[in-house]
Amino acid sequence: GAVVSQHPSRVICKSGTSVKIECRSLDFQATTMFWYRQFPKKSLMLMATSNEGSKATYEQGVEKDKFLINHASLTLSTLTVTSAHPEDSSFYICSANRGFDTDTQYFGPGTRLTVL
Amino acid sequence: SQQGEEDPQALSIQEGENATMNCSYKTSINNLQWYRQNSGRGLVHLILIRSNEREKHSGRLRVTLDTSKKSSSLLITASRAADTASYFCATDASPEGAQKLVFGQGTRLTINP
């Protein structure tokens, strides 16, 4: 149990377009989801915390208007990279916790975004 | 600032040998977690150790935590080629319920057959 999926797994887009990435908890309800960004051969950096039905909490330095997060249900959170630019190219990973097992985050497989 | 620092950054050993990775952090924590990441993939949760615990085992994994030194180690015994991956420590120092994880830079482990 505790499977998290992401879609798409990779996306290539032109500069100026917007890209939506979905994060789903497949076999549990996720009260909280997290979005991370990872540069090549680097660590993960937390971008924002997403709670179902409320606004996301963004980490310092993350532009909320650039990275729109919606957590519409207990199994789905979306990250939209608006007006993407080449510097937004990265590996985006989401994670989720089940609520009762609050210490463990279950990670999705990640989405590779390439902005041309 | 980055909470976790890992050492070494890269480690290459022969299959069958033990691999030890270290993680240091700066502030008091609720728990520390170790994750594995295969190239270009998501993270797999390996083990969680709470601040009041000193050692945990899971299969071939052994994790220690020294809160006085603000450090942790991950030992993989009898390594296998399939253990080749990057290993990250992550600390949760957030207020109860927030669960914000701060990741270390990771150790790239290569197991040579």
mmCIF file with all atom_site columns, C-alpha atoms in Angstrom, chain B:
data_model
loop_
_atom_site.group_PDB
_atom_site.id
_atom_site.type_symbol
_atom_site.label_atom_id
_atom_site.label_alt_id
_atom_site.label_comp_id
_atom_site.label_asym_id
_atom_site.label_entity_id
_atom_site.label_seq_id
_atom_site.pdbx_PDB_ins_code
_atom_site.Cartn_x
_atom_site.Cartn_y
_atom_site.Cartn_z
_atom_site.occupancy
_atom_site.B_iso_or_equiv
_atom_site.pdbx_formal_charge
_atom_site.auth_seq_id
_atom_site.auth_comp_id
_atom_site.auth_asym_id
_atom_site.auth_atom_id
_atom_site.pdbx_PDB_model_num
ATOM 1   C CA . SER B 1 1   ? 20.039 26.690 5.164   1.00 0.00 ? 1   SER B CA 1
ATOM 2   C CA . GLN B 1 2   ? 20.470 23.050 4.354   1.00 0.00 ? 2   GLN B CA 1
ATOM 3   C CA . GLN B 1 3   ? 19.875 20.937 7.424   1.00 0.00 ? 3   GLN B CA 1
ATOM 4   C CA . GLY B 1 4   ? 21.580 17.738 6.438   1.00 0.00 ? 4   GLY B CA 1
ATOM 5   C CA . GLU B 1 5   ? 25.074 17.244 5.182   1.00 0.00 ? 5   GLU B CA 1
ATOM 6   C CA . GLU B 1 6   ? 26.095 13.834 3.978   1.00 0.00 ? 6   GLU B CA 1
ATOM 7   C CA . ASP B 1 7   ? 29.419 12.181 3.860   1.00 0.00 ? 7   ASP B CA 1
ATOM 8   C CA . PRO B 1 8   ? 30.852 10.861 1.662   1.00 0.00 ? 8   PRO B CA 1
ATOM 9   C CA . GLN B 1 9   ? 29.382 12.438 -1.451  1.00 0.00 ? 9   GLN B CA 1
ATOM 10  C CA . ALA B 1 10  ? 30.289 9.335  -3.412  1.00 0.00 ? 10  ALA B CA 1
ATOM 11  C CA . LEU B 1 11  ? 31.223 5.825  -2.361  1.00 0.00 ? 11  LEU B CA 1
ATOM 12  C CA . SER B 1 12  ? 32.303 2.921  -4.518  1.00 0.00 ? 12  SER B CA 1
ATOM 13  C CA . ILE B 1 13  ? 32.783 -0.533 -3.026  1.00 0.00 ? 13  ILE B CA 1
ATOM 14  C CA . GLN B 1 14  ? 32.855 -4.172 -4.052  1.00 0.00 ? 14  GLN B CA 1
ATOM 15  C CA . GLU B 1 15  ? 29.801 -6.348 -3.855  1.00 0.00 ? 15  GLU B CA 1
ATOM 16  C CA . GLY B 1 16  ? 29.587 -8.060 -0.502  1.00 0.00 ? 16  GLY B CA 1
ATOM 17  C CA . GLU B 1 17  ? 31.309 -5.295 1.393   1.00 0.00 ? 17  GLU B CA 1
ATOM 18  C CA . ASN B 1 18  ? 29.529 -3.057 3.871   1.00 0.00 ? 18  ASN B CA 1
ATOM 19  C CA . ALA B 1 19  ? 28.688 0.537  3.012   1.00 0.00 ? 19  ALA B CA 1
ATOM 20  C CA . THR B 1 20  ? 28.472 3.282  5.599   1.00 0.00 ? 20  THR B CA 1
ATOM 21  C CA . MET B 1 21  ? 27.033 6.710  4.943   1.00 0.00 ? 21  MET B CA 1
ATOM 22  C CA . ASN B 1 22  ? 26.895 9.563  7.410   1.00 0.00 ? 22  ASN B CA 1
ATOM 23  C CA . CYS B 1 23  ? 24.568 12.484 7.868   1.00 0.00 ? 23  CYS B CA 1
ATOM 24  C CA . SER B 1 24  ? 24.963 15.529 10.067  1.00 0.00 ? 24  SER B CA 1
ATOM 25  C CA . TYR B 1 25  ? 22.369 18.145 10.866  1.00 0.00 ? 25  TYR B CA 1
ATOM 26  C CA . LYS B 1 26  ? 22.205 21.438 12.693  1.00 0.00 ? 26  LYS B CA 1
ATOM 27  C CA . THR B 1 27  ? 19.065 21.747 14.791  1.00 0.00 ? 27  THR B CA 1
ATOM 28  C CA . SER B 1 28  ? 16.956 19.590 17.084  1.00 0.00 ? 28  SER B CA 1
ATOM 29  C CA . ILE B 1 29  ? 14.810 17.150 15.174  1.00 0.00 ? 29  ILE B CA 1
ATOM 30  C CA . ASN B 1 30  ? 11.638 15.102 15.570  1.00 0.00 ? 30  ASN B CA 1
ATOM 31  C CA . ASN B 1 31  ? 12.954 12.285 13.429  1.00 0.00 ? 31  ASN B CA 1
ATOM 32  C CA . LEU B 1 32  ? 15.463 11.481 10.733  1.00 0.00 ? 32  LEU B CA 1
ATOM 33  C CA . GLN B 1 33  ? 14.690 9.428  7.687   1.00 0.00 ? 33  GLN B CA 1
ATOM 34  C CA . TRP B 1 34  ? 16.776 7.701  5.049   1.00 0.00 ? 34  TRP B CA 1
ATOM 35  C CA . TYR B 1 35  ? 15.678 7.400  1.441   1.00 0.00 ? 35  TYR B CA 1
ATOM 36  C CA . ARG B 1 36  ? 17.078 5.725  -1.647  1.00 0.00 ? 36  ARG B CA 1
ATOM 37  C CA . GLN B 1 37  ? 16.794 7.126  -5.150  1.00 0.00 ? 37  GLN B CA 1
ATOM 38  C CA . ASN B 1 38  ? 17.672 5.276  -8.291  1.00 0.00 ? 38  ASN B CA 1
ATOM 39  C CA . SER B 1 39  ? 18.801 7.478  -11.154 1.00 0.00 ? 39  SER B CA 1
ATOM 40  C CA . GLY B 1 40  ? 15.962 9.600  -12.482 1.00 0.00 ? 40  GLY B CA 1
ATOM 41  C CA . ARG B 1 41  ? 13.397 7.957  -10.256 1.00 0.00 ? 41  ARG B CA 1
ATOM 42  C CA . GLY B 1 42  ? 11.398 8.800  -7.166  1.00 0.00 ? 42  GLY B CA 1
ATOM 43  C CA . LEU B 1 43  ? 12.432 8.216  -3.599  1.00 0.00 ? 43  LEU B CA 1
ATOM 44  C CA . VAL B 1 44  ? 11.975 5.014  -1.675  1.00 0.00 ? 44  VAL B CA 1
ATOM 45  C CA . HIS B 1 45  ? 11.575 5.309  2.074   1.00 0.00 ? 45  HIS B CA 1
ATOM 46  C CA . LEU B 1 46  ? 14.075 3.064  3.851   1.00 0.00 ? 46  LEU B CA 1
ATOM 47  C CA . ILE B 1 47  ? 13.874 3.729  7.549   1.00 0.00 ? 47  ILE B CA 1
ATOM 48  C CA . LEU B 1 48  ? 12.784 6.328  10.078  1.00 0.00 ? 48  LEU B CA 1
ATOM 49  C CA . ILE B 1 49  ? 14.444 6.862  13.418  1.00 0.00 ? 49  ILE B CA 1
ATOM 50  C CA . ARG B 1 50  ? 12.912 9.098  16.036  1.00 0.00 ? 50  ARG B CA 1
ATOM 51  C CA . SER B 1 51  ? 14.824 11.532 18.183  1.00 0.00 ? 51  SER B CA 1
ATOM 52  C CA . ASN B 1 52  ? 14.470 9.304  21.258  1.00 0.00 ? 52  ASN B CA 1
ATOM 53  C CA . GLU B 1 53  ? 15.854 6.258  19.466  1.00 0.00 ? 53  GLU B CA 1
ATOM 54  C CA . ARG B 1 54  ? 19.502 5.398  19.036  1.00 0.00 ? 54  ARG B CA 1
ATOM 55  C CA . GLU B 1 55  ? 19.502 2.499  16.616  1.00 0.00 ? 55  GLU B CA 1
ATOM 56  C CA . LYS B 1 56  ? 17.129 0.737  14.247  1.00 0.00 ? 56  LYS B CA 1
ATOM 57  C CA . HIS B 1 57  ? 17.451 -2.234 11.980  1.00 0.00 ? 57  HIS B CA 1
ATOM 58  C CA . SER B 1 58  ? 15.598 -3.249 8.859   1.00 0.00 ? 58  SER B CA 1
ATOM 59  C CA . GLY B 1 59  ? 16.925 -6.235 6.976   1.00 0.00 ? 59  GLY B CA 1
ATOM 60  C CA . ARG B 1 60  ? 20.454 -5.384 5.855   1.00 0.00 ? 60  ARG B CA 1
ATOM 61  C CA . LEU B 1 61  ? 20.059 -1.780 6.971   1.00 0.00 ? 61  LEU B CA 1
ATOM 62  C CA . ARG B 1 62  ? 21.222 -0.400 10.289  1.00 0.00 ? 62  ARG B CA 1
ATOM 63  C CA . VAL B 1 63  ? 20.677 3.206  11.231  1.00 0.00 ? 63  VAL B CA 1
ATOM 64  C CA . THR B 1 64  ? 22.119 4.973  14.229  1.00 0.00 ? 64  THR B CA 1
ATOM 65  C CA . LEU B 1 65  ? 21.267 8.369  15.617  1.00 0.00 ? 65  LEU B CA 1
ATOM 66  C CA . ASP B 1 66  ? 23.399 10.440 17.961  1.00 0.00 ? 66  ASP B CA 1
ATOM 67  C CA . THR B 1 67  ? 21.450 13.519 18.949  1.00 0.00 ? 67  THR B CA 1
ATOM 68  C CA . SER B 1 68  ? 24.305 14.872 21.034  1.00 0.00 ? 68  SER B CA 1
ATOM 69  C CA . LYS B 1 69  ? 26.491 14.980 17.929  1.00 0.00 ? 69  LYS B CA 1
ATOM 70  C CA . LYS B 1 70  ? 23.566 15.711 15.624  1.00 0.00 ? 70  LYS B CA 1
ATOM 71  C CA . SER B 1 71  ? 24.558 12.901 13.346  1.00 0.00 ? 71  SER B CA 1
ATOM 72  C CA . SER B 1 72  ? 23.233 9.679  11.887  1.00 0.00 ? 72  SER B CA 1
ATOM 73  C CA . SER B 1 73  ? 24.710 6.810  9.954   1.00 0.00 ? 73  SER B CA 1
ATOM 74  C CA . LEU B 1 74  ? 23.280 4.307  7.534   1.00 0.00 ? 74  LEU B CA 1
ATOM 75  C CA . LEU B 1 75  ? 25.014 0.966  7.245   1.00 0.00 ? 75  LEU B CA 1
ATOM 76  C CA . ILE B 1 76  ? 24.200 -1.428 4.432   1.00 0.00 ? 76  ILE B CA 1
ATOM 77  C CA . THR B 1 77  ? 25.649 -4.837 5.090   1.00 0.00 ? 77  THR B CA 1
ATOM 78  C CA . ALA B 1 78  ? 26.590 -7.425 2.473   1.00 0.00 ? 78  ALA B CA 1
ATOM 79  C CA . SER B 1 79  ? 26.030 -4.971 -0.355  1.00 0.00 ? 79  SER B CA 1
ATOM 80  C CA . ARG B 1 80  ? 24.581 -6.046 -3.675  1.00 0.00 ? 80  ARG B CA 1
ATOM 81  C CA . ALA B 1 81  ? 24.779 -4.534 -7.137  1.00 0.00 ? 81  ALA B CA 1
ATOM 82  C CA . ALA B 1 82  ? 21.102 -3.602 -6.797  1.00 0.00 ? 82  ALA B CA 1
ATOM 83  C CA . ASP B 1 83  ? 21.989 -1.323 -3.882  1.00 0.00 ? 83  ASP B CA 1
ATOM 84  C CA . THR B 1 84  ? 23.615 1.058  -6.355  1.00 0.00 ? 84  THR B CA 1
ATOM 85  C CA . ALA B 1 85  ? 21.694 4.322  -5.923  1.00 0.00 ? 85  ALA B CA 1
ATOM 86  C CA . SER B 1 86  ? 21.803 7.699  -4.228  1.00 0.00 ? 86  SER B CA 1
ATOM 87  C CA . TYR B 1 87  ? 20.978 7.733  -0.549  1.00 0.00 ? 87  TYR B CA 1
ATOM 88  C CA . PHE B 1 88  ? 19.546 10.768 1.193   1.00 0.00 ? 88  PHE B CA 1
ATOM 89  C CA . CYS B 1 89  ? 18.972 11.569 4.797   1.00 0.00 ? 89  CYS B CA 1
ATOM 90  C CA . ALA B 1 90  ? 16.088 13.870 5.614   1.00 0.00 ? 90  ALA B CA 1
ATOM 91  C CA . THR B 1 91  ? 15.325 15.544 8.891   1.00 0.00 ? 91  THR B CA 1
ATOM 92  C CA . ASP B 1 92  ? 11.970 16.611 10.232  1.00 0.00 ? 92  ASP B CA 1
ATOM 93  C CA . ALA B 1 93  ? 12.489 19.521 12.572  1.00 0.00 ? 93  ALA B CA 1
ATOM 94  C CA . SER B 1 94  ? 9.122  21.131 12.011  1.00 0.00 ? 94  SER B CA 1
ATOM 95  C CA . PRO B 1 95  ? 6.437  21.816 14.595  1.00 0.00 ? 95  PRO B CA 1
ATOM 96  C CA . GLU B 1 96  ? 4.225  18.792 15.252  1.00 0.00 ? 96  GLU B CA 1
ATOM 97  C CA . GLY B 1 97  ? 2.172  17.922 12.226  1.00 0.00 ? 97  GLY B CA 1
ATOM 98  C CA . ALA B 1 98  ? 4.016  20.104 9.737   1.00 0.00 ? 98  ALA B CA 1
ATOM 99  C CA . GLN B 1 99  ? 6.344  17.290 8.566   1.00 0.00 ? 99  GLN B CA 1
ATOM 100 C CA . LYS B 1 100 ? 8.621  19.448 6.506   1.00 0.00 ? 100 LYS B CA 1
ATOM 101 C CA . LEU B 1 101 ? 11.582 17.363 5.455   1.00 0.00 ? 101 LEU B CA 1
ATOM 102 C CA . VAL B 1 102 ? 14.959 18.900 4.770   1.00 0.00 ? 102 VAL B CA 1
ATOM 103 C CA . PHE B 1 103 ? 17.173 16.674 2.677   1.00 0.00 ? 103 PHE B CA 1
ATOM 104 C CA . GLY B 1 104 ? 20.900 16.254 2.725   1.00 0.00 ? 104 GLY B CA 1
ATOM 105 C CA . GLN B 1 105 ? 22.971 16.389 -0.430  1.00 0.00 ? 105 GLN B CA 1
ATOM 106 C CA . GLY B 1 106 ? 23.043 12.647 -0.746  1.00 0.00 ? 106 GLY B CA 1
ATOM 107 C CA . THR B 1 107 ? 25.637 9.936  -1.148  1.00 0.00 ? 107 THR B CA 1
ATOM 108 C CA . ARG B 1 108 ? 26.019 8.271  -4.511  1.00 0.00 ? 108 ARG B CA 1
ATOM 109 C CA . LEU B 1 109 ? 26.730 4.629  -3.801  1.00 0.00 ? 109 LEU B CA 1
ATOM 110 C CA . THR B 1 110 ? 28.143 2.348  -6.476  1.00 0.00 ? 110 THR B CA 1
ATOM 111 C CA . ILE B 1 111 ? 28.417 -1.371 -5.850  1.00 0.00 ? 111 ILE B CA 1
ATOM 112 C CA . ASN B 1 112 ? 30.860 -3.016 -8.199  1.00 0.00 ? 112 ASN B CA 1
ATOM 113 C CA . PRO B 1 113 ? 30.135 -6.663 -9.094  1.00 0.00 ? 113 PRO B CA 1
#
